[in-house]
């Protein structure tokens, strides 16, 4: 089941009244959407408010969502419109940036957070990154290779199976065991 | 939460969970917040590996949204079995509209030709009044029905394509013509959206 397929199933569940399914959609995309909104507003707190508002708008509009477009594409447009509406209400001109639908996340969030005096974001991310890297280094080689090919190279399970010359089921197991080992090390840092 | 479920969550995060396992897991995750937080944890591991930076507080957005929507029941979509999907009905509605326009033109033509045809009576024994060419108006639905029946039969005579009229007359008889569906899947159709700042 691809991500798009799982999103479709989740949307159908939300439309039948499953709020937990919507929570899952928010968990999946909250980071991406916040990063997108940060292209329009400087203040991280304001970006969080706008993101929250965008998700709530999406929730209310979901009964009318047919699924002809991907959920994230639809959510992306709602978030952009919500941010623009906010700027219009604040009588500010929107930032003149090219929006890249393929990779809206890392345009230069690092620099933006530095400007806005939110060093804690960078500190926390660095701490988490170091802990994860230490956990990765401690993994057996087959687990380390599998998780890196998945998370950094973006390979599918099938591609990883061909690369590592093992069955897809083995790939699935190795990636899970790698994540499990890492999550035991990072504990509360991710919550 | 056992290893099997966590492994399924891990595959779900990667978009690699088979369909036959997905439905049950999604139902479980809808009901169990702990399972959903495991999804968030695995996603966080990926972001950390890629060196992505997060805005402080972003991990709590889902809690804020949940709190906001908790007291707002969603208008649920109820699927009626056997009811034709909106996408299939829309073309039929378009045909019906086109045929209705043709009806107005051709029915008027029939009215005028019946004036010249002294030996012809209107279908279904509509009574000619004392004025030449006047027929007692029938109820609109009946007029439409009769029009399509006659138009379909006489299609070749008038050079028109009788297929659409037969099709629409069939639909009228089945009484399944639908209202046009509202615009959907547009961010612009959600509340309070504007396209210009």
Short mmCIF file of C-alpha atoms in Angstrom, two decimals:
data_model
loop_
_atom_site.label_atom_id
_atom_site.label_comp_id
_atom_site.label_asym_id
_atom_site.label_seq_id
_atom_site.Cartn_x
_atom_site.Cartn_y
_atom_site.Cartn_z
CA UNK A 1 0.00 0.00 0.00
CA UNK A 2 1.63 3.24 -1.14
CA UNK A 3 1.51 6.44 0.90
CA UNK A 4 -1.12 7.86 -1.42
CA UNK A 5 -3.19 4.71 -1.11
CA UNK A 6 -2.94 4.76 2.68
CA UNK A 7 -3.94 8.43 2.72
CA UNK A 8 -7.02 7.58 0.66
CA UNK A 9 -7.98 4.89 3.14
CA UNK A 10 -7.43 7.28 6.03
CA UNK A 11 -9.54 9.98 4.39
CA UNK A 12 -12.39 7.49 3.89
CA UNK A 13 -12.15 6.54 7.54
CA UNK A 14 -12.31 10.18 8.58
CA UNK A 15 -15.34 10.68 6.36
CA UNK A 16 -17.01 7.83 8.24
CA UNK A 17 -16.34 9.56 11.56
CA UNK A 18 -12.95 8.16 12.64
CA UNK A 19 -11.19 11.13 14.26
CA UNK A 20 -8.17 8.98 15.08
CA UNK A 21 -7.60 8.59 11.35
CA UNK A 22 -7.46 12.38 10.99
CA UNK A 23 -5.01 12.56 13.89
CA UNK A 24 -2.82 10.19 11.94
CA UNK A 25 -2.97 12.38 8.84
CA UNK A 26 -1.98 15.40 10.94
CA UNK A 27 0.92 13.46 12.47
CA UNK A 28 2.12 12.51 9.00
CA UNK A 29 2.07 15.99 7.54
CA UNK A 30 2.33 18.51 10.39
CA UNK A 31 6.07 19.01 9.92
CA UNK A 32 5.83 19.45 6.16
CA UNK A 33 2.95 21.89 6.45
CA UNK A 34 4.62 24.00 9.16
CA UNK A 35 7.77 24.22 7.07
CA UNK A 36 5.66 25.29 4.11
CA UNK A 37 3.86 27.98 6.13
CA UNK A 38 7.21 29.27 7.41
CA UNK A 39 7.91 30.40 3.85
CA UNK A 40 5.17 32.97 4.37
CA UNK A 41 5.53 34.04 8.00
CA UNK A 42 8.58 34.74 10.10
CA UNK A 43 7.17 33.93 13.49
CA UNK A 44 7.27 30.18 14.30
CA UNK A 45 4.40 30.54 16.78
CA UNK A 46 2.30 32.16 14.10
CA UNK A 47 3.26 29.38 11.68
CA UNK A 48 1.99 26.84 14.21
CA UNK A 49 -1.31 28.73 14.55
CA UNK A 50 -1.77 28.93 10.80
CA UNK A 51 -0.93 25.26 10.41
CA UNK A 52 -3.48 24.35 13.06
CA UNK A 53 -6.08 26.47 11.31
CA UNK A 54 -5.28 24.86 7.96
CA UNK A 55 -5.75 21.36 9.35
CA UNK A 56 -9.04 22.32 10.94
CA UNK A 57 -10.24 23.78 7.64
CA UNK A 58 -9.24 20.55 5.96
CA UNK A 59 -11.14 18.54 8.56
CA UNK A 60 -14.30 20.54 7.95
CA UNK A 61 -13.94 20.26 4.18
CA UNK A 62 -13.18 16.53 4.17
CA UNK A 63 -16.82 15.46 3.63
CA UNK A 64 -16.59 17.18 0.23
CA UNK A 65 -13.18 15.72 -0.64
CA UNK A 66 -13.53 13.20 -3.46
CA UNK A 67 -9.96 11.97 -3.67
CA UNK A 68 -9.28 13.01 -7.26
CA UNK A 69 -6.10 14.68 -6.03
CA UNK A 70 -3.74 13.35 -3.39
CA UNK A 71 -4.57 14.37 0.16
CA UNK A 72 -1.22 16.10 0.62
CA UNK A 73 -1.61 18.10 -2.59
CA UNK A 74 -5.02 19.27 -1.40
CA UNK A 75 -3.71 20.00 2.10
CA UNK A 76 -0.78 21.92 0.61
CA UNK A 77 -3.15 24.25 -1.25
CA UNK A 78 -5.27 24.80 1.85
CA UNK A 79 -2.19 25.66 3.90
CA UNK A 80 -0.91 28.11 1.28
CA UNK A 81 -4.30 29.80 1.02
CA UNK A 82 -4.62 30.01 4.80
CA UNK A 83 -1.19 31.60 5.10
CA UNK A 84 -1.96 34.06 2.29
CA UNK A 85 -5.30 34.94 3.86
CA UNK A 86 -3.55 35.65 7.11
CA UNK A 87 -1.05 37.90 5.41
CA UNK A 88 -3.86 39.70 3.63
CA UNK A 89 -5.56 40.23 6.96
CA UNK A 90 -2.31 41.58 8.36
CA UNK A 91 -1.92 43.82 5.29
CA UNK A 92 1.43 42.41 4.44
CA UNK A 93 2.71 41.37 1.08
CA UNK A 94 3.53 37.68 0.84
CA UNK A 95 7.12 36.63 0.46
CA UNK A 96 8.16 36.46 -3.14
CA UNK A 97 9.42 32.91 -3.24
CA UNK A 98 9.14 30.11 -5.72
CA UNK A 99 7.14 27.33 -4.20
CA UNK A 100 8.52 23.94 -4.99
CA UNK A 101 5.82 21.33 -4.65
CA UNK A 102 8.39 18.57 -4.93
CA UNK A 103 10.41 19.65 -1.93
CA UNK A 104 8.75 22.34 0.13
CA UNK A 105 10.48 21.39 3.33
CA UNK A 106 14.09 22.46 3.50
CA UNK A 107 14.26 25.73 1.56
CA UNK A 108 16.24 27.34 4.36
CA UNK A 109 14.42 26.73 7.59
CA UNK A 110 17.71 26.72 9.45
CA UNK A 111 18.42 30.32 8.52
CA UNK A 112 14.84 31.35 9.21
CA UNK A 113 14.90 29.90 12.71
CA UNK A 114 18.20 31.63 13.43
CA UNK A 115 16.68 34.94 12.40
CA UNK A 116 13.74 34.49 14.70
CA UNK A 117 15.79 33.68 17.78
CA UNK A 118 14.62 30.12 18.15
CA UNK A 119 17.90 28.44 18.94
CA UNK A 120 16.09 25.82 20.93
CA UNK A 121 14.74 24.35 17.71
CA UNK A 122 18.23 23.98 16.32
CA UNK A 123 19.60 22.70 19.63
CA UNK A 124 16.92 20.06 19.98
CA UNK A 125 17.31 18.95 16.39
CA UNK A 126 21.08 18.69 16.79
CA UNK A 127 20.71 16.70 19.99
CA UNK A 128 18.29 14.33 18.37
CA UNK A 129 20.46 14.01 15.28
CA UNK A 130 23.53 13.15 17.38
CA UNK A 131 21.65 10.59 19.43
CA UNK A 132 20.25 8.96 16.31
CA UNK A 133 23.66 8.91 14.64
CA UNK A 134 25.18 7.25 17.69
CA UNK A 135 22.39 4.71 17.72
CA UNK A 136 22.91 4.03 14.00
CA UNK A 137 26.64 3.52 14.49
CA UNK A 138 25.92 0.91 17.14
CA UNK A 139 23.66 -1.13 14.84
CA UNK A 140 24.73 -4.34 13.10
CA UNK A 141 25.77 -3.58 9.52
CA UNK A 142 22.76 -5.16 7.82
CA UNK A 143 20.31 -3.13 9.92
CA UNK A 144 22.33 0.06 9.43
CA UNK A 145 22.49 -0.40 5.67
CA UNK A 146 18.77 -1.11 5.41
CA UNK A 147 17.70 1.96 7.41
CA UNK A 148 20.11 4.27 5.57
CA UNK A 149 18.99 3.05 2.15
CA UNK A 150 15.41 3.65 3.20
CA UNK A 151 15.59 6.98 5.05
CA UNK A 152 18.42 8.74 3.27
CA UNK A 153 18.46 7.20 -0.20
CA UNK A 154 14.66 6.93 -0.31
CA UNK A 155 14.69 3.46 -1.81
CA UNK A 156 11.65 1.22 -1.86
CA UNK A 157 11.72 -2.12 -0.08
CA UNK A 158 11.97 -3.85 -3.45
CA UNK A 159 15.00 -1.75 -4.43
CA UNK A 160 16.66 -2.35 -1.07
CA UNK A 161 16.02 -6.09 -1.43
CA UNK A 162 17.78 -6.08 -4.80
CA UNK A 163 20.65 -3.98 -3.44
CA UNK A 164 21.15 -6.16 -0.38
CA UNK A 165 20.29 -9.38 -2.23
CA UNK A 166 17.70 -10.51 0.26
CA UNK A 167 13.91 -10.97 0.28
CA UNK A 168 11.57 -8.00 0.76
CA UNK A 169 10.36 -9.54 4.01
CA UNK A 170 13.91 -9.46 5.35
CA UNK A 171 14.20 -5.80 4.39
CA UNK A 172 11.00 -5.03 6.24
CA UNK A 173 12.27 -6.84 9.33
CA UNK A 174 15.71 -5.17 9.26
CA UNK A 175 14.29 -1.67 8.91
CA UNK A 176 11.87 -2.30 11.77
CA UNK A 177 14.61 -3.69 14.03
CA UNK A 178 16.81 -0.69 13.24
CA UNK A 179 14.01 1.74 14.13
CA UNK A 180 13.18 -0.22 17.25
CA UNK A 181 16.79 -0.08 18.44
CA UNK A 182 17.05 3.65 17.70
CA UNK A 183 13.76 4.49 19.39
CA UNK A 184 14.92 2.77 22.57
CA UNK A 185 17.97 5.08 22.60
CA UNK A 186 16.22 8.35 21.85
CA UNK A 187 13.37 7.86 24.35
CA UNK A 188 11.58 11.11 25.11
CA UNK A 189 13.47 13.26 22.58
CA UNK A 190 10.91 12.59 19.90
CA UNK A 191 7.86 13.49 21.99
CA UNK B 1 2.08 -3.17 21.63
CA UNK B 2 3.89 -6.22 20.31
CA UNK B 3 6.68 -6.55 17.76
CA UNK B 4 4.32 -7.63 14.99
CA UNK B 5 2.26 -4.46 15.26
CA UNK B 6 5.33 -2.23 15.51
CA UNK B 7 6.73 -3.90 12.40
CA UNK B 8 3.48 -3.21 10.58
CA UNK B 9 3.65 0.43 11.70
CA UNK B 10 7.22 0.61 10.43
CA UNK B 11 6.11 -0.68 7.01
CA UNK B 12 3.11 1.67 7.05
CA UNK B 13 5.39 4.66 7.62
CA UNK B 14 7.33 3.64 4.51
CA UNK B 15 4.18 3.14 2.43
CA UNK B 16 5.07 -0.54 2.13
CA UNK B 17 2.32 -2.20 4.14
CA UNK B 18 0.34 -4.72 2.04
CA UNK B 19 -3.34 -3.92 1.59
CA UNK B 20 -4.46 -7.03 3.41
CA UNK B 21 -2.68 -5.86 6.57
CA UNK B 22 -3.46 -2.18 6.15
CA UNK B 23 -7.18 -2.13 6.90
CA UNK B 24 -6.89 -3.78 10.29
CA UNK B 25 -3.89 -1.68 11.28
CA UNK B 26 -5.61 1.55 10.25
CA UNK B 27 -8.64 0.60 12.29
CA UNK B 28 -6.42 -0.12 15.28
CA UNK B 29 -4.48 3.10 14.87
CA UNK B 30 -7.71 5.06 14.67
CA UNK B 31 -8.62 3.77 18.11
CA UNK B 32 -5.24 3.66 19.82
CA UNK B 33 -3.32 6.90 20.32
CA UNK B 34 -0.21 5.01 21.38
CA UNK B 35 0.03 3.36 17.98
CA UNK B 36 -0.30 6.75 16.29
CA UNK B 37 2.50 8.14 18.45
CA UNK B 38 4.70 5.27 17.32
CA UNK B 39 4.12 6.49 13.75
CA UNK B 40 5.25 9.95 14.83
CA UNK B 41 8.34 8.46 16.48
CA UNK B 42 9.40 6.54 13.38
CA UNK B 43 8.86 9.65 11.24
CA UNK B 44 11.01 11.63 13.68
CA UNK B 45 13.84 9.10 13.33
CA UNK B 46 13.78 9.60 9.57
CA UNK B 47 13.88 13.39 9.92
CA UNK B 48 16.77 13.19 12.37
CA UNK B 49 18.71 10.92 10.01
CA UNK B 50 18.22 13.40 7.20
CA UNK B 51 19.25 16.32 9.43
CA UNK B 52 15.91 18.09 9.07
CA UNK B 53 15.16 20.88 11.51
CA UNK B 54 11.77 21.24 13.13
CA UNK B 55 9.97 24.29 14.42
CA UNK B 56 9.57 24.07 18.21
CA UNK B 57 6.13 22.90 19.19
CA UNK B 58 5.30 21.34 15.84
CA UNK B 59 4.94 17.91 17.43
CA UNK B 60 2.02 19.19 19.44
CA UNK B 61 0.00 20.43 16.50
CA UNK B 62 -1.92 17.17 16.27
CA UNK B 63 -2.94 17.53 19.93
CA UNK B 64 -4.13 21.09 19.34
CA UNK B 65 -6.09 20.03 16.27
CA UNK B 66 -7.60 17.05 18.12
CA UNK B 67 -8.71 19.28 20.96
CA UNK B 68 -10.30 21.70 18.51
CA UNK B 69 -12.21 19.09 16.53
CA UNK B 70 -13.25 16.95 19.48
CA UNK B 71 -16.44 18.84 20.01
CA UNK B 72 -17.13 19.24 16.32
CA UNK B 73 -18.82 16.21 14.78
CA UNK B 74 -17.92 15.79 11.15
CA UNK B 75 -20.73 15.75 8.62
CA UNK B 76 -20.25 12.13 7.59
CA UNK B 77 -20.64 10.83 4.07
CA UNK B 78 -23.14 8.01 3.83
CA UNK B 79 -22.74 5.81 0.78
CA UNK B 80 -26.04 4.44 -0.51
CA UNK B 81 -25.61 1.01 -2.07
CA UNK B 82 -26.82 0.86 -5.63
CA UNK B 83 -26.92 4.61 -5.96
CA UNK B 84 -24.94 5.65 -9.00
CA UNK B 85 -21.78 7.58 -8.14
CA UNK B 86 -21.86 11.30 -8.81
CA UNK B 87 -19.17 11.08 -11.46
CA UNK B 88 -21.26 8.63 -13.49
CA UNK B 89 -24.44 10.66 -13.21
CA UNK B 90 -22.91 13.98 -14.29
CA UNK B 91 -22.67 13.06 -17.98
CA UNK B 92 -26.30 11.95 -17.87
CA UNK B 93 -27.28 15.28 -16.42
CA UNK B 94 -25.41 16.99 -19.24
CA UNK B 95 -27.26 14.92 -21.80
CA UNK B 96 -30.54 15.73 -20.11
CA UNK B 97 -29.81 19.45 -20.22
CA UNK B 98 -28.89 19.31 -23.91
CA UNK B 99 -31.96 17.27 -24.69
CA UNK B 100 -34.18 19.68 -22.78
CA UNK B 101 -32.90 22.59 -24.83
CA UNK B 102 -33.64 20.60 -27.96
CA UNK B 103 -37.06 19.87 -26.54
CA UNK B 104 -37.91 23.52 -26.23
CA UNK B 105 -36.94 24.14 -29.84
CA UNK B 106 -38.42 21.05 -31.42
CA UNK B 107 -41.54 20.89 -29.30
CA UNK B 108 -42.28 24.38 -30.46
CA UNK B 109 -41.67 23.20 -34.01
CA UNK B 110 -44.05 20.32 -33.51
CA UNK B 111 -46.64 22.68 -32.22
CA UNK B 112 -46.32 24.80 -35.35
CA UNK B 113 -46.34 21.77 -37.70
CA UNK B 114 -49.48 20.46 -36.08
CA UNK B 115 -51.18 23.68 -37.12
CA UNK B 116 -50.51 22.87 -40.78
CA UNK B 117 -51.40 19.19 -40.49
CA UNK B 118 -55.16 19.26 -40.32
CA UNK B 119 -55.45 15.48 -40.34
CA UNK B 120 -53.01 14.95 -37.49
CA UNK B 121 -53.85 14.86 -33.86
CA UNK B 122 -51.29 15.42 -31.17
CA UNK B 123 -50.09 12.27 -29.39
CA UNK B 124 -52.14 10.71 -26.70
CA UNK B 125 -55.30 12.23 -28.03
CA UNK B 126 -54.65 15.78 -26.90
CA UNK B 127 -57.74 17.64 -27.78
CA UNK B 128 -57.61 20.38 -30.35
CA UNK B 129 -59.40 23.40 -29.12
CA UNK B 130 -61.64 25.58 -31.11
CA UNK B 131 -58.59 27.53 -32.30
CA UNK B 132 -56.72 25.83 -35.14
CA UNK B 133 -53.40 24.40 -33.94
CA UNK B 134 -54.07 24.85 -30.24
CA UNK B 135 -53.76 21.80 -28.05
CA UNK B 136 -54.62 21.56 -24.40
CA UNK B 137 -51.35 21.73 -22.49
CA UNK B 138 -50.47 18.50 -20.76
CA UNK B 139 -48.57 18.29 -17.51
CA UNK B 140 -44.91 19.10 -18.10
CA UNK B 141 -43.57 15.65 -17.13
CA UNK B 142 -46.02 14.00 -19.48
CA UNK B 143 -45.09 16.44 -22.23
CA UNK B 144 -41.45 15.61 -21.77
CA UNK B 145 -42.14 11.91 -21.75
CA UNK B 146 -44.23 12.09 -24.88
CA UNK B 147 -41.67 14.30 -26.58
CA UNK B 148 -38.88 11.83 -26.06
CA UNK B 149 -40.97 8.90 -27.16
CA UNK B 150 -41.99 10.66 -30.37
CA UNK B 151 -38.58 12.25 -30.95
CA UNK B 152 -36.84 8.94 -30.56
CA UNK B 153 -39.13 7.31 -33.09
CA UNK B 154 -38.95 10.21 -35.51
CA UNK B 155 -35.24 10.87 -35.09
CA UNK B 156 -34.27 9.69 -38.54
CA UNK B 157 -37.12 11.65 -40.12
CA UNK B 158 -35.86 14.89 -38.59
CA UNK B 159 -32.25 13.92 -39.15
CA UNK B 160 -31.47 14.02 -35.46
CA UNK B 161 -29.58 11.48 -33.50
CA UNK B 162 -32.21 9.46 -31.69
CA UNK B 163 -29.78 7.77 -29.35
CA UNK B 164 -29.62 10.55 -26.77
CA UNK B 165 -33.37 10.99 -26.70
CA UNK B 166 -33.92 7.27 -26.20
CA UNK B 167 -31.28 7.27 -23.51
CA UNK B 168 -32.77 10.23 -21.69
CA UNK B 169 -36.27 8.87 -22.02
CA UNK B 170 -35.07 5.70 -20.41
CA UNK B 171 -33.58 7.69 -17.53
CA UNK B 172 -36.77 9.71 -17.13
CA UNK B 173 -38.70 6.52 -16.86
CA UNK B 174 -36.32 5.27 -14.23
CA UNK B 175 -36.63 8.61 -12.41
CA UNK B 176 -32.98 8.73 -11.59
CA UNK B 177 -31.93 12.12 -12.94
CA UNK B 178 -29.67 13.75 -10.31
CA UNK B 179 -28.83 17.31 -9.36
CA UNK B 180 -25.38 18.43 -10.40
CA UNK B 181 -22.84 17.65 -7.78
CA UNK B 182 -21.21 20.58 -6.06
CA UNK B 183 -17.66 21.60 -6.85
CA UNK B 184 -15.27 19.42 -4.94
CA UNK B 185 -11.61 18.91 -4.41
CA UNK B 186 -10.83 22.54 -4.63
CA UNK B 187 -8.99 24.35 -1.91
CA UNK B 188 -10.89 27.38 -3.13
CA UNK B 189 -14.17 25.67 -2.24
CA UNK B 190 -13.29 25.52 1.48
CA UNK B 191 -14.54 28.23 3.77
CA UNK B 192 -13.12 31.72 3.71
CA UNK B 193 -10.55 31.17 1.01
CA UNK B 194 -9.43 33.91 -1.24
CA UNK B 195 -7.04 33.66 -4.11
CA UNK B 196 -5.48 37.08 -3.70
CA UNK B 197 -3.96 38.54 -0.58
#
